[in-house]
Every structure is written in structure tokens, then in C-alpha cells.
Amino acid sequence: MVALTAAACGHGAAITKRKAEPPYAGPLDAGVVKTSMGSLRGMAAADYRVFQGIPYAAAPVGPLRWQLPRPAPKWPGILDATKPGPQCMQDTGPDPRVGKPTSENCLTLNVWTPPRGQHGEKRPVMVWIHGGGFVNGSGDIYHSRSLVVKGHIVVVTINYRLGALGFLAHPSLGPPGDVGNYGLADQQAALRWVRDNISAFGGDPFKVTIAGESAGGMSVCDHLVAPGSVGLFRAAIIQSAPCQAQADLATGQRRSVDYAAQAGCRNPAITAVCLRALPAARLDRPPWYYLIGDSDGLSGPVTGATVLPDGPFPAIATGRAARVPVLVGVNHDEFTMFAAFRHRKLGRGVGLAEYSHVLDEIFGGDGAPIMAHYPPDHFGGDVSLAYSAAITDGVFACTTDRLADSLSRNAPVYAYEFDDPHAPAPEPLRDAPFPVGASHSLELAYLFNVGGLAPFDAAQQVLSDQMISYWTRFVSTGTPKAPGLPDWPAQDGSPDHKSWMSLRPSESQLIADFDEEHQCPFWASLKGRS
């Protein structure tokens, strides 16, 4: 299922297909909407409208390749906004998604909105940044019907440049320090478009929440500390985001130089000209800046550059982040999905003989104590489950716990753990040699209308309704307090107020043992992780 697997952090993410639920229920005319760039017409159902493929920036092609986004040109007449734009260039691997064209000209967004209000009232807005390791995915796979209809908000989903075209940090591409991060700058351009145009769709430009999962959540972390994002949102949602997993500028530049050489651009005097002359199809493979696990990687923003002068963790820890309410969380079994993809790709899981070595590579030489703390014997003898638990805790859960602690010193933070042990999974995970549980990205189906999964049972449908209520109330008010649901208090940075909302079918409740469950004191004891 593309909506879930494209949210995963890496090159194993795009191996499945799904048949999506139609984004609208009929060819009803949504009416003409006037924006600053021109008029457009979308489609409507009885209880919502959708406008797709709206350009928010100029096509980043030719001399604009590896430049900051420029304003979109105005168009004559009425733009047909009934179909999504192409996905940004990406590596679709050996199993490309039929019917999903890619293009370098891809900077478009989609607006899902309730019907026109009786009295012109403006709705709160959620801007959704898709995941996919900064190497794949697109905004149009996140059908937002339930959020709009049940939550009475406006949802904007966006495309942004990916992989090499979005994040190559070759020093020849700009002045010193002013390279890379083009995809992050695209997101900022989309947020400026929302500020300037969303009122025409019934949205309130003063009530914008940025939200994302995986790489999208990492992007949200970056916007909390990026100078160019100041004032473009009033709240943030961070889902399953390893916000520490970002390369610095030096690493990005070094790997970008290697990437350019492999592409045939080796002469430093003309590297930029050479790269800009390459066909886009030659640039669909990304540069890898950060590995999560032994076979899953990220491209993405680099810290220490003009667009992102500092990484989110040091900036947040020193109080240099936007002081806005944040809803942040993880899934109970984040890494089982990646372990299952590894098994599918290689035909085997992690072996006992390589377990410590793999952990050494991921955690900088701490493999032996981590293996001792996560012995396969504690997981029924299954090395893959032990390996998954270690990375779930060390990369996702405990870093998110640290993030929540740091953010809560200056603003309200609402922390959650998605923990449906039987969450519907896409087809490639159904025959995994171990249960994947509440793995990475599986919570997305509880918020968005996506296909390719077994239907929810009654308890899961209740959980979906609860999550939509929590999320949309947060977008509307800055707090996830929803009528008839368990109270969800904010953390305040003290050890006695570290409750997390455990999101489980029919029994969502506050828990106080998240850090113990995920072995966070152990991870804090390792060198360089306190």
C-alpha cells in the first residue's frame, strides 16, 4: 500500500501498490475559487470539496534546478484542479507504481475543504507533509475526507522535491553554506501559499498547523527551528519522526561530491553546469545521508546550511524553537516494518552472528551492550524481533521522549503512542515471519482514507474516530481535548508529569511507563546519548 510504505524511511519503501479509495464521490462542480495566481475549479461531494494539482511555486527546471523555489506564474482562464499533479522525481525501484507519473515539474498541492460555509466562517487548517525518507512519496495519496468531514477542518497536502533534486548539497551549486535543503524550502513556499491563499478555500490563515509522519515529521521538527518558517504556523504535529537522524552540511557535501562523480560530473570547474544538464531521469536515485538500520536510508535536509542553520535537537534543547503547542508520538513497534522489508529483500532476517556488528554500525560502536540488553532469548529466540525492538527504542521511542521533554519546557506538548497490536498492514507485511504489530506508518490509515488494507473491526473503527477527533481538535484549538474522550493533559517537563496517551482499540488511556517500556534509562546511559 503506497500511502503506508511510502511513509517509511528509505529505499525499501516503494515496493507495494494499492488501489486507493476515490478522493471524491462524484463529478460535482466545486465552483470557481480565485487565488493570487488565477482562478481554478475543483470537484465536490455532498459534504466536502477537493482541489488538486495547484501550482504553489514555479517549475524547478532548467536554470531553476537546485535553486530556492520561485513564485508560480499566473495562469489565464480557469485552471482544471480536478486531478493531482505528478509526483516529484523519485526512485520507484523495480516495482514502479502504475498510473503515478513522476516529473521534475511537481511543486503542487491539494486542498480538501468542507462545503462553503453558510456565513463565510473560516476553518482551521492542517498542512500535511508526506513521509518517504525524503526519497519518495507524494501528497495526493493522503486522501483527507474523514479529517475534513468529521473534524470540520481544511487539509492541505503538498509535494516537495525529493532525493537528489531536493537535497543534493554539492558545494558547486551555490555560495558557501547555501546549498542543499531545496525540498525543505519548497515546504516553506507551500506554507507561504497557504498563508496568502487558503482563505479563498474557507481556511483560516491564522490557524495553521503543520503536520507530518516519518520524513514529514522530521520536516516539522526542522520548521520548528528554521528561520524561514517563523510565523507560518501556530501548532505542530510530529508522527514517528527520528528528528535526530539528519546529516550535517559537511557530510552532505562530501556525499554529494561522490554522487556527482558517479553521475559523471567530476570536473570541479563545471560540476554545476554538468549536473544541471543531466536528464532528470539520471537523478532519480538519491544520495544517502543517514542510515537507519543496515538497509534503510534517508536523504533530506542538512544542518549548518543557510535554510537550516542548526539541527532541531540542539536548537530545541537551548530554547531556540518556535514556542507553539506540539502533538508528538511514535508507534509501539516502529521498526518491525523495516525488518520485514529486509527479510523480503534478502530472503532472511538478521542472523545471530551479525547482530552485534549491525548494531555497532547503527549505534556507533555500542553493539555489545545493546545486544546484551536486547538478547534474542527475550524475544522467543527471534533475532529480527530483538533487532527491531532495539532500533524502535533507540532510534524512535527514546529520542521522541527526549524531544517531548525538551519541547515541553517552553510550550504545551501532548505525547502519544499508537499501540494497536493488530493494525491492518499492507500485503507485503502479512506474510512476514514475525508479527509486525503497531509498526511504522500503520497509524496513517486511522487518519486518512487509504485503500489496500483489511477493513477495520468495530474496535479499530472506534480508535480511528477517536484519533480523528483528537487530531482535529488539536488543529482547531491547540489542545487534543475532545468531548467524550479520555482527557489528554500536556506534559510540563517534570518527571512526575510524563504521561503519554496510549492509543489502543477501545481502551485509549494515559500511561506513565513509556520510558521504562522502551528502556529509555538504558539508552540515556550509553555514551553520547544522555
Short mmCIF file of C-alpha atoms in Angstrom, two decimals:
data_model
loop_
_atom_site.label_atom_id
_atom_site.label_comp_id
_atom_site.label_asym_id
_atom_site.label_seq_id
_atom_site.Cartn_x
_atom_site.Cartn_y
_atom_site.Cartn_z
CA MET A 1 0.00 0.00 0.00
CA VAL A 2 1.68 3.16 -1.22
CA ALA A 3 0.32 5.51 1.44
CA LEU A 4 1.92 3.45 4.16
CA THR A 5 5.05 2.09 2.55
CA ALA A 6 5.92 5.46 1.02
CA ALA A 7 5.91 6.83 4.54
CA ALA A 8 8.76 4.54 5.51
CA CYS A 9 12.27 5.92 5.89
CA GLY A 10 14.10 4.62 2.88
CA HIS A 11 14.62 2.88 -0.37
CA GLY A 12 12.66 -0.22 0.62
CA ALA A 13 9.55 1.89 0.89
CA ALA A 14 8.14 1.86 -2.61
CA ILE A 15 7.72 -1.84 -3.21
CA THR A 16 3.95 -2.10 -2.94
CA LYS A 17 0.91 -0.77 -4.71
CA ARG A 18 -2.57 -0.04 -3.52
CA LYS A 19 -5.92 0.65 -5.05
CA ALA A 20 -6.89 3.95 -3.50
CA GLU A 21 -10.34 4.96 -2.40
CA PRO A 22 -11.63 7.62 -4.82
CA PRO A 23 -10.92 11.09 -3.42
CA TYR A 24 -14.43 12.33 -4.12
CA ALA A 25 -17.87 10.89 -4.58
CA GLY A 26 -18.91 12.27 -7.93
CA PRO A 27 -18.22 14.84 -10.64
CA LEU A 28 -19.93 17.68 -8.83
CA ASP A 29 -18.69 21.18 -9.57
CA ALA A 30 -16.89 22.67 -6.58
CA GLY A 31 -17.20 26.13 -8.04
CA VAL A 32 -14.55 28.60 -9.08
CA VAL A 33 -12.02 29.74 -6.48
CA LYS A 34 -9.82 32.78 -7.07
CA THR A 35 -6.22 32.69 -5.86
CA SER A 36 -3.40 35.18 -6.20
CA MET A 37 -2.19 33.29 -9.30
CA GLY A 38 -5.52 32.79 -11.03
CA SER A 39 -8.87 31.05 -10.83
CA LEU A 40 -9.34 27.29 -10.54
CA ARG A 41 -12.14 24.76 -10.40
CA GLY A 42 -12.16 21.53 -8.36
CA MET A 43 -14.66 18.78 -7.59
CA ALA A 44 -17.10 18.19 -4.77
CA ALA A 45 -19.19 15.67 -2.92
CA ALA A 46 -22.15 16.48 -0.72
CA ASP A 47 -20.03 17.15 2.36
CA TYR A 48 -16.60 18.26 1.13
CA ARG A 49 -14.67 19.72 -1.81
CA VAL A 50 -11.24 18.89 -3.21
CA PHE A 51 -8.90 20.93 -5.42
CA GLN A 52 -5.83 19.13 -6.74
CA GLY A 53 -2.62 19.84 -8.61
CA ILE A 54 -2.47 23.55 -7.69
CA PRO A 55 0.95 25.06 -8.50
CA TYR A 56 2.43 26.81 -5.47
CA ALA A 57 5.85 27.56 -7.00
CA ALA A 58 7.45 27.78 -10.40
CA ALA A 59 8.67 24.59 -12.06
CA PRO A 60 12.21 23.98 -10.67
CA VAL A 61 13.65 23.04 -14.05
CA GLY A 62 16.48 24.25 -16.24
CA PRO A 63 18.34 27.09 -14.51
CA LEU A 64 15.94 26.76 -11.53
CA ARG A 65 17.13 23.22 -10.77
CA TRP A 66 18.80 23.35 -7.33
CA GLN A 67 17.59 26.87 -6.70
CA LEU A 68 15.26 28.06 -3.97
CA PRO A 69 11.63 27.93 -5.16
CA ARG A 70 10.38 30.92 -7.13
CA PRO A 71 6.76 32.17 -7.18
CA ALA A 72 4.44 30.33 -9.53
CA PRO A 73 3.48 32.28 -12.64
CA LYS A 74 -0.08 33.45 -13.05
CA TRP A 75 -2.25 31.46 -15.42
CA PRO A 76 -5.01 32.64 -17.78
CA GLY A 77 -8.54 31.34 -17.67
CA ILE A 78 -9.68 28.73 -15.14
CA LEU A 79 -7.23 26.02 -14.06
CA ASP A 80 -8.56 22.47 -14.02
CA ALA A 81 -7.93 21.36 -10.41
CA THR A 82 -9.72 18.03 -10.63
CA LYS A 83 -6.62 15.82 -10.91
CA PRO A 84 -3.44 15.65 -8.81
CA GLY A 85 -0.18 16.81 -10.28
CA PRO A 86 2.68 14.39 -10.96
CA GLN A 87 4.79 13.06 -8.15
CA CYS A 88 8.24 14.57 -7.77
CA MET A 89 11.10 12.62 -9.32
CA GLN A 90 11.92 9.57 -7.24
CA ASP A 91 13.35 6.09 -7.42
CA THR A 92 10.37 3.75 -7.80
CA GLY A 93 12.66 0.71 -7.79
CA PRO A 94 11.86 -2.49 -9.65
CA ASP A 95 8.14 -2.20 -8.99
CA PRO A 96 7.08 1.26 -10.24
CA ARG A 97 3.60 2.44 -9.38
CA VAL A 98 1.41 2.27 -12.44
CA GLY A 99 -0.56 5.43 -13.08
CA LYS A 100 1.62 7.63 -10.89
CA PRO A 101 3.78 9.68 -13.26
CA THR A 102 6.81 11.49 -11.92
CA SER A 103 8.18 14.81 -13.11
CA GLU A 104 10.68 17.46 -12.20
CA ASN A 105 7.80 19.92 -12.57
CA CYS A 106 5.95 18.77 -9.46
CA LEU A 107 5.54 21.63 -6.98
CA THR A 108 1.80 21.37 -6.49
CA LEU A 109 -0.58 20.96 -3.57
CA ASN A 110 -4.10 19.71 -2.91
CA VAL A 111 -6.79 21.34 -0.77
CA TRP A 112 -9.53 19.34 0.97
CA THR A 113 -12.18 21.57 2.46
CA PRO A 114 -15.74 21.46 3.82
CA PRO A 115 -18.56 22.88 1.71
CA ARG A 116 -18.85 26.63 1.56
CA GLY A 117 -19.89 27.94 4.97
CA GLN A 118 -23.30 29.47 5.45
CA HIS A 119 -21.83 32.63 6.96
CA GLY A 120 -18.35 32.62 5.49
CA GLU A 121 -16.71 31.20 8.61
CA LYS A 122 -13.05 30.21 8.27
CA ARG A 123 -11.88 26.73 9.26
CA PRO A 124 -8.60 25.76 10.95
CA VAL A 125 -6.03 24.34 8.54
CA MET A 126 -3.71 21.33 8.70
CA VAL A 127 -0.82 21.27 6.21
CA TRP A 128 0.31 17.65 5.77
CA ILE A 129 3.94 16.91 4.82
CA HIS A 130 4.29 13.38 3.46
CA GLY A 131 6.89 10.86 4.55
CA GLY A 132 9.07 8.55 2.50
CA GLY A 133 12.63 9.10 3.73
CA PHE A 134 12.86 12.29 1.62
CA VAL A 135 13.25 9.96 -1.36
CA ASN A 136 9.69 9.01 -2.35
CA GLY A 137 6.00 9.68 -1.74
CA SER A 138 3.56 12.43 -2.68
CA GLY A 139 0.78 14.49 -1.19
CA ASP A 140 -2.06 13.07 -3.28
CA ILE A 141 -2.02 9.62 -1.63
CA TYR A 142 -3.26 11.12 1.65
CA HIS A 143 -6.99 11.32 0.99
CA SER A 144 -8.32 13.59 3.72
CA ARG A 145 -12.04 13.04 3.51
CA SER A 146 -12.54 11.81 7.09
CA LEU A 147 -10.49 14.61 8.64
CA VAL A 148 -12.49 17.20 6.71
CA VAL A 149 -15.94 15.71 7.19
CA LYS A 150 -15.61 14.54 10.79
CA GLY A 151 -13.22 17.19 12.04
CA HIS A 152 -14.51 20.26 10.15
CA ILE A 153 -11.03 21.42 9.18
CA VAL A 154 -9.24 22.23 5.92
CA VAL A 155 -6.40 19.88 4.93
CA VAL A 156 -3.62 20.81 2.51
CA THR A 157 -1.31 18.05 1.22
CA ILE A 158 1.85 19.02 -0.63
CA ASN A 159 4.56 17.75 -2.96
CA TYR A 160 8.16 18.83 -2.46
CA ARG A 161 11.40 17.98 -4.25
CA LEU A 162 12.90 14.66 -3.19
CA GLY A 163 16.21 12.83 -3.29
CA ALA A 164 18.97 14.37 -5.38
CA LEU A 165 16.77 17.08 -6.89
CA GLY A 166 15.54 18.13 -3.46
CA PHE A 167 18.57 17.74 -1.24
CA LEU A 168 21.84 17.43 -3.17
CA ALA A 169 24.33 19.61 -1.25
CA HIS A 170 27.17 19.80 -3.74
CA PRO A 171 29.31 22.86 -2.93
CA SER A 172 29.30 23.96 -6.58
CA LEU A 173 25.53 24.56 -6.54
CA GLY A 174 25.63 27.81 -4.57
CA PRO A 175 27.59 30.12 -2.29
CA PRO A 176 29.37 28.53 0.69
CA GLY A 177 26.83 27.06 3.09
CA ASP A 178 23.90 27.93 0.83
CA VAL A 179 23.36 24.52 -0.77
CA GLY A 180 21.01 21.61 -0.16
CA ASN A 181 17.62 21.79 1.57
CA TYR A 182 15.71 22.74 -1.60
CA GLY A 183 12.89 20.38 -0.65
CA LEU A 184 12.62 21.99 2.78
CA ALA A 185 12.48 25.41 1.13
CA ASP A 186 9.68 24.06 -1.10
CA GLN A 187 7.69 23.26 2.03
CA GLN A 188 8.20 26.81 3.25
CA ALA A 189 6.96 28.11 -0.10
CA ALA A 190 3.84 25.94 0.25
CA LEU A 191 3.25 27.36 3.74
CA ARG A 192 3.52 30.89 2.35
CA TRP A 193 1.00 29.93 -0.35
CA VAL A 194 -1.36 28.73 2.38
CA ARG A 195 -0.92 31.99 4.28
CA ASP A 196 -1.75 34.02 1.18
CA ASN A 197 -4.49 31.91 -0.42
CA ILE A 198 -6.20 29.50 1.96
CA SER A 199 -8.94 31.94 2.96
CA ALA A 200 -10.35 31.60 -0.58
CA PHE A 201 -10.98 27.90 0.21
CA GLY A 202 -12.62 28.59 3.56
CA GLY A 203 -9.44 28.21 5.63
CA ASP A 204 -8.16 30.50 8.37
CA PRO A 205 -4.57 31.61 7.59
CA PHE A 206 -4.07 32.45 11.27
CA LYS A 207 -4.91 28.91 12.41
CA VAL A 208 -2.42 26.74 10.53
CA THR A 209 -0.98 23.53 11.99
CA ILE A 210 1.91 21.80 10.23
CA ALA A 211 1.86 18.02 10.47
CA GLY A 212 3.82 15.09 9.09
CA GLU A 213 4.89 11.49 9.60
CA SER A 214 8.35 9.94 9.33
CA ALA A 215 10.33 12.23 6.98
CA GLY A 216 7.33 14.57 7.10
CA GLY A 217 7.59 14.66 10.89
CA MET A 218 11.33 15.30 10.62
CA SER A 219 10.44 18.23 8.36
CA VAL A 220 8.11 19.56 11.05
CA CYS A 221 11.00 19.39 13.54
CA ASP A 222 13.08 21.42 11.10
CA HIS A 223 10.36 24.04 10.65
CA LEU A 224 10.25 24.50 14.41
CA VAL A 225 13.83 25.84 14.25
CA ALA A 226 14.26 27.11 10.66
CA PRO A 227 14.39 30.94 10.38
CA GLY A 228 12.34 30.96 7.16
CA SER A 229 9.44 29.14 8.81
CA VAL A 230 8.85 31.65 11.60
CA GLY A 231 5.24 32.83 11.74
CA LEU A 232 3.90 30.37 9.15
CA PHE A 233 2.11 28.07 11.65
CA ARG A 234 0.67 28.17 15.14
CA ALA A 235 0.92 24.46 16.13
CA ALA A 236 2.72 21.29 15.04
CA ILE A 237 2.12 17.52 14.83
CA ILE A 238 5.12 15.15 14.69
CA GLN A 239 4.44 11.47 13.99
CA SER A 240 7.11 8.72 14.12
CA ALA A 241 9.95 11.09 13.29
CA PRO A 242 13.61 10.35 14.11
CA CYS A 243 14.40 14.06 14.22
CA GLN A 244 17.99 13.40 15.23
CA ALA A 245 18.68 11.47 12.02
CA GLN A 246 19.91 14.37 9.93
CA ALA A 247 23.32 14.89 8.37
CA ASP A 248 25.41 17.99 8.84
CA LEU A 249 26.50 20.15 5.92
CA ALA A 250 29.99 18.65 5.72
CA THR A 251 28.60 15.12 5.45
CA GLY A 252 26.01 16.21 2.89
CA GLN A 253 28.62 17.95 0.78
CA ARG A 254 31.02 15.01 0.89
CA ARG A 255 28.38 12.52 -0.17
CA SER A 256 27.06 14.91 -2.79
CA VAL A 257 30.52 15.19 -4.35
CA ASP A 258 30.66 11.38 -4.52
CA TYR A 259 27.16 11.34 -6.03
CA ALA A 260 28.10 13.87 -8.72
CA ALA A 261 31.21 11.90 -9.62
CA GLN A 262 29.19 8.72 -10.02
CA ALA A 263 26.81 10.66 -12.28
CA GLY A 264 29.77 11.61 -14.48
CA CYS A 265 30.28 15.17 -13.19
CA ARG A 266 33.85 15.07 -11.88
CA ASN A 267 35.39 18.35 -13.01
CA PRO A 268 35.03 20.85 -10.11
CA ALA A 269 35.16 23.80 -12.51
CA ILE A 270 31.99 22.76 -14.36
CA THR A 271 30.22 20.41 -11.93
CA ALA A 272 27.16 22.65 -11.51
CA VAL A 273 26.77 23.05 -15.28
CA CYS A 274 27.21 19.32 -15.76
CA LEU A 275 24.64 18.42 -13.10
CA ARG A 276 22.05 20.87 -14.42
CA ALA A 277 22.50 19.46 -17.93
CA LEU A 278 21.73 15.87 -16.86
CA PRO A 279 18.32 14.46 -17.77
CA ALA A 280 16.07 14.30 -14.70
CA ALA A 281 15.81 10.52 -15.11
CA ARG A 282 19.55 10.29 -14.39
CA LEU A 283 18.87 11.87 -10.99
CA ASP A 284 16.07 9.64 -9.71
CA ARG A 285 18.41 7.77 -7.35
CA PRO A 286 19.02 9.73 -4.13
CA PRO A 287 22.20 10.49 -2.23
CA TRP A 288 22.14 8.66 1.11
CA TYR A 289 22.95 10.88 4.07
CA TYR A 290 21.87 8.76 7.05
CA LEU A 291 21.22 5.06 7.61
CA ILE A 292 18.50 3.73 9.91
CA GLY A 293 19.10 0.05 10.23
CA ASP A 294 21.51 -1.74 7.94
CA SER A 295 19.43 -1.42 4.77
CA ASP A 296 17.21 1.66 5.13
CA GLY A 297 18.37 5.19 4.50
CA LEU A 298 17.41 8.82 4.37
CA SER A 299 18.29 11.68 2.12
CA GLY A 300 16.97 15.01 3.35
CA PRO A 301 17.87 18.34 4.91
CA VAL A 302 21.39 19.07 6.09
CA THR A 303 22.05 21.16 9.18
CA GLY A 304 24.50 24.02 9.29
CA ALA A 305 23.27 25.43 5.98
CA THR A 306 21.51 28.71 5.31
CA VAL A 307 17.97 27.31 5.27
CA LEU A 308 18.61 25.18 8.38
CA PRO A 309 21.45 26.73 10.41
CA ASP A 310 21.09 24.32 13.33
CA GLY A 311 19.66 20.87 13.89
CA PRO A 312 16.35 20.52 15.73
CA PHE A 313 17.72 18.74 18.81
CA PRO A 314 20.38 21.31 19.80
CA ALA A 315 18.14 24.24 18.88
CA ILE A 316 15.16 22.88 20.82
CA ALA A 317 17.34 21.95 23.82
CA THR A 318 18.56 25.53 24.09
CA GLY A 319 15.12 27.10 23.73
CA ARG A 320 15.53 28.28 20.13
CA ALA A 321 12.41 26.60 18.73
CA ALA A 322 9.03 28.05 17.90
CA ARG A 323 7.00 28.13 21.10
CA VAL A 324 3.86 26.52 19.80
CA PRO A 325 1.74 23.58 21.02
CA VAL A 326 3.08 20.25 19.75
CA LEU A 327 1.39 16.86 19.44
CA VAL A 328 4.14 14.25 19.13
CA GLY A 329 4.35 10.47 19.24
CA VAL A 330 5.52 7.14 17.94
CA ASN A 331 4.21 3.67 17.18
CA HIS A 332 4.84 0.84 19.64
CA ASP A 333 6.66 -1.39 17.13
CA GLU A 334 8.20 1.13 14.71
CA PHE A 335 10.97 -0.97 13.20
CA THR A 336 9.24 -4.29 12.55
CA MET A 337 8.18 -2.98 9.13
CA PHE A 338 11.79 -2.37 8.11
CA ALA A 339 12.90 -5.75 9.43
CA ALA A 340 10.13 -7.37 7.39
CA PHE A 341 11.20 -5.47 4.25
CA ARG A 342 14.77 -6.59 4.88
CA HIS A 343 13.62 -10.19 5.13
CA ARG A 344 11.63 -9.84 1.91
CA LYS A 345 14.53 -8.20 0.07
CA LEU A 346 17.31 -10.53 1.24
CA GLY A 347 15.31 -13.66 1.90
CA ARG A 348 16.42 -13.75 5.52
CA GLY A 349 16.43 -11.73 8.72
CA VAL A 350 19.38 -10.56 10.80
CA GLY A 351 21.47 -13.57 11.85
CA LEU A 352 22.81 -14.07 15.34
CA ALA A 353 26.41 -13.90 14.10
CA GLU A 354 25.90 -10.45 12.54
CA TYR A 355 23.57 -9.00 15.18
CA SER A 356 26.24 -7.22 17.26
CA HIS A 357 28.07 -5.98 14.14
CA VAL A 358 24.90 -4.49 12.67
CA LEU A 359 24.15 -2.73 15.96
CA ASP A 360 27.73 -1.39 16.03
CA GLU A 361 27.22 0.20 12.60
CA ILE A 362 23.93 1.80 13.58
CA PHE A 363 24.80 2.95 17.09
CA GLY A 364 28.46 3.88 16.76
CA GLY A 365 30.21 1.01 18.48
CA ASP A 366 27.67 0.28 21.23
CA GLY A 367 26.62 -3.03 19.68
CA ALA A 368 27.81 -5.26 22.52
CA PRO A 369 25.91 -3.60 25.39
CA ILE A 370 22.82 -3.16 23.22
CA MET A 371 22.85 -6.82 22.20
CA ALA A 372 23.24 -7.77 25.86
CA HIS A 373 20.24 -5.57 26.72
CA TYR A 374 18.15 -6.92 23.83
CA PRO A 375 19.10 -10.61 23.70
CA PRO A 376 17.13 -12.76 21.24
CA ASP A 377 16.18 -15.02 24.16
CA HIS A 378 13.89 -12.24 25.40
CA PHE A 379 12.09 -12.31 22.05
CA GLY A 380 11.43 -16.01 21.65
CA GLY A 381 14.87 -16.52 20.11
CA ASP A 382 13.99 -14.32 17.12
CA VAL A 383 16.95 -12.09 16.27
CA SER A 384 14.85 -9.93 13.93
CA LEU A 385 12.42 -9.08 16.74
CA ALA A 386 15.27 -8.28 19.13
CA TYR A 387 16.88 -6.10 16.45
CA SER A 388 13.55 -4.39 15.75
CA ALA A 389 12.95 -3.67 19.42
CA ALA A 390 16.42 -2.16 19.83
CA ILE A 391 16.02 0.21 16.90
CA THR A 392 12.41 1.03 17.79
CA ASP A 393 13.58 2.12 21.24
CA GLY A 394 16.95 3.66 20.40
CA VAL A 395 16.09 5.47 17.17
CA PHE A 396 12.40 6.30 17.58
CA ALA A 397 10.85 5.97 21.05
CA CYS A 398 13.54 7.33 23.36
CA THR A 399 14.61 10.13 21.06
CA THR A 400 10.96 11.18 20.84
CA ASP A 401 10.78 11.03 24.64
CA ARG A 402 13.79 13.39 24.79
CA LEU A 403 12.21 15.62 22.16
CA ALA A 404 8.96 15.84 24.13
CA ASP A 405 10.88 16.69 27.30
CA SER A 406 12.82 19.48 25.59
CA LEU A 407 9.82 20.99 23.85
CA SER A 408 7.66 20.88 26.98
CA ARG A 409 9.97 23.32 28.77
CA ASN A 410 8.65 26.17 26.67
CA ALA A 411 5.27 25.12 25.22
CA PRO A 412 2.48 22.57 25.72
CA VAL A 413 3.37 19.08 24.49
CA TYR A 414 0.90 16.21 24.07
CA ALA A 415 2.64 12.85 23.67
CA TYR A 416 1.09 9.64 22.33
CA GLU A 417 1.94 6.06 21.46
CA PHE A 418 -0.07 4.28 18.76
CA ASP A 419 -0.40 0.70 20.02
CA ASP A 420 -2.86 -1.38 18.04
CA PRO A 421 -1.14 -4.80 18.07
CA HIS A 422 -3.31 -5.95 15.17
CA ALA A 423 -3.24 -2.83 12.99
CA PRO A 424 -4.10 -3.70 9.37
CA ALA A 425 -0.89 -3.97 7.35
CA PRO A 426 -0.18 -3.86 3.60
CA GLU A 427 0.14 -7.13 1.73
CA PRO A 428 3.98 -7.50 1.86
CA LEU A 429 3.85 -7.47 5.66
CA ARG A 430 1.08 -10.01 6.02
CA ASP A 431 3.40 -12.94 5.34
CA ALA A 432 6.29 -11.62 7.47
CA PRO A 433 7.91 -14.35 9.60
CA PHE A 434 7.04 -12.40 12.76
CA PRO A 435 4.13 -10.17 13.83
CA VAL A 436 4.66 -6.53 12.87
CA GLY A 437 2.20 -5.14 15.42
CA ALA A 438 1.87 -1.36 15.53
CA SER A 439 4.67 -0.71 13.06
CA HIS A 440 5.90 2.39 11.29
CA SER A 441 3.21 4.26 9.31
CA LEU A 442 0.33 1.92 10.20
CA GLU A 443 -1.41 4.68 12.16
CA LEU A 444 -1.93 6.65 8.94
CA ALA A 445 -4.92 4.56 7.90
CA TYR A 446 -6.65 5.63 11.12
CA LEU A 447 -6.46 9.28 10.00
CA PHE A 448 -6.57 9.23 6.20
CA ASN A 449 -8.77 7.36 3.71
CA VAL A 450 -6.38 4.85 2.19
CA GLY A 451 -7.01 1.54 0.49
CA GLY A 452 -5.30 -1.82 0.19
CA LEU A 453 -5.91 -2.93 3.77
CA ALA A 454 -8.26 -5.30 5.50
CA PRO A 455 -11.27 -3.40 6.88
CA PHE A 456 -11.24 -2.19 10.46
CA ASP A 457 -13.08 -4.22 13.04
CA ALA A 458 -15.51 -2.38 15.30
CA ALA A 459 -12.92 -1.53 17.95
CA GLN A 460 -10.44 -0.26 15.37
CA GLN A 461 -13.10 1.96 13.84
CA VAL A 462 -13.70 3.43 17.28
CA LEU A 463 -9.97 4.10 17.60
CA SER A 464 -9.91 5.75 14.17
CA ASP A 465 -12.78 8.03 15.16
CA GLN A 466 -11.02 8.88 18.42
CA MET A 467 -7.77 9.73 16.68
CA ILE A 468 -9.51 11.91 14.12
CA SER A 469 -11.24 13.73 16.98
CA TYR A 470 -8.01 14.21 18.91
CA TRP A 471 -6.04 15.37 15.85
CA THR A 472 -8.68 17.75 14.52
CA ARG A 473 -9.41 19.24 17.93
CA PHE A 474 -5.69 19.91 18.26
CA VAL A 475 -5.70 21.60 14.85
CA SER A 476 -8.74 23.64 15.87
CA THR A 477 -7.79 24.63 19.41
CA GLY A 478 -4.15 23.72 20.08
CA THR A 479 -5.18 21.02 22.55
CA PRO A 480 -6.34 17.44 21.84
CA LYS A 481 -9.29 17.69 24.19
CA ALA A 482 -12.32 16.10 22.55
CA PRO A 483 -15.79 15.69 24.05
CA GLY A 484 -16.46 12.20 25.37
CA LEU A 485 -12.84 11.04 25.09
CA PRO A 486 -10.25 10.42 27.81
CA ASP A 487 -8.60 13.62 28.97
CA TRP A 488 -5.16 14.19 27.48
CA PRO A 489 -3.09 16.57 29.63
CA ALA A 490 0.00 18.38 28.44
CA GLN A 491 3.44 17.40 29.66
CA ASP A 492 5.21 20.10 31.62
CA GLY A 493 8.81 18.87 31.54
CA SER A 494 8.82 17.39 35.04
CA PRO A 495 9.41 13.67 35.72
CA ASP A 496 6.08 13.46 37.57
CA HIS A 497 4.10 14.68 34.55
CA LYS A 498 5.30 12.45 31.71
CA SER A 499 2.03 10.80 30.84
CA TRP A 500 1.55 9.53 27.31
CA MET A 501 -1.76 8.78 25.62
CA SER A 502 -1.75 5.11 24.62
CA LEU A 503 -3.96 4.82 21.54
CA ARG A 504 -5.41 1.32 21.51
CA PRO A 505 -8.69 -0.08 20.15
CA SER A 506 -11.49 0.59 22.65
CA GLU A 507 -9.12 1.38 25.50
CA SER A 508 -7.13 4.53 24.85
CA GLN A 509 -5.73 5.68 28.17
CA LEU A 510 -2.90 7.59 29.77
CA ILE A 511 0.24 5.62 30.60
CA ALA A 512 3.12 6.69 32.84
CA ASP A 513 5.66 3.98 31.99
CA PHE A 514 6.52 4.83 28.37
CA ASP A 515 10.20 5.45 29.09
CA GLU A 516 10.54 2.23 31.12
CA GLU A 517 8.67 0.19 28.49
CA HIS A 518 11.12 1.38 25.83
CA GLN A 519 14.24 1.13 28.00
CA CYS A 520 14.98 4.86 27.85
CA PRO A 521 17.15 4.92 31.01
CA PHE A 522 19.38 2.33 29.34
CA TRP A 523 19.67 4.39 26.15
CA ALA A 524 20.46 7.52 28.18
CA SER A 525 23.30 5.61 29.87
CA LEU A 526 25.12 4.96 26.60
CA LYS A 527 27.93 7.30 25.65
CA GLY A 528 26.77 10.40 23.83
CA ARG A 529 23.05 9.64 24.34
CA SER A 530 22.25 11.35 27.61
#
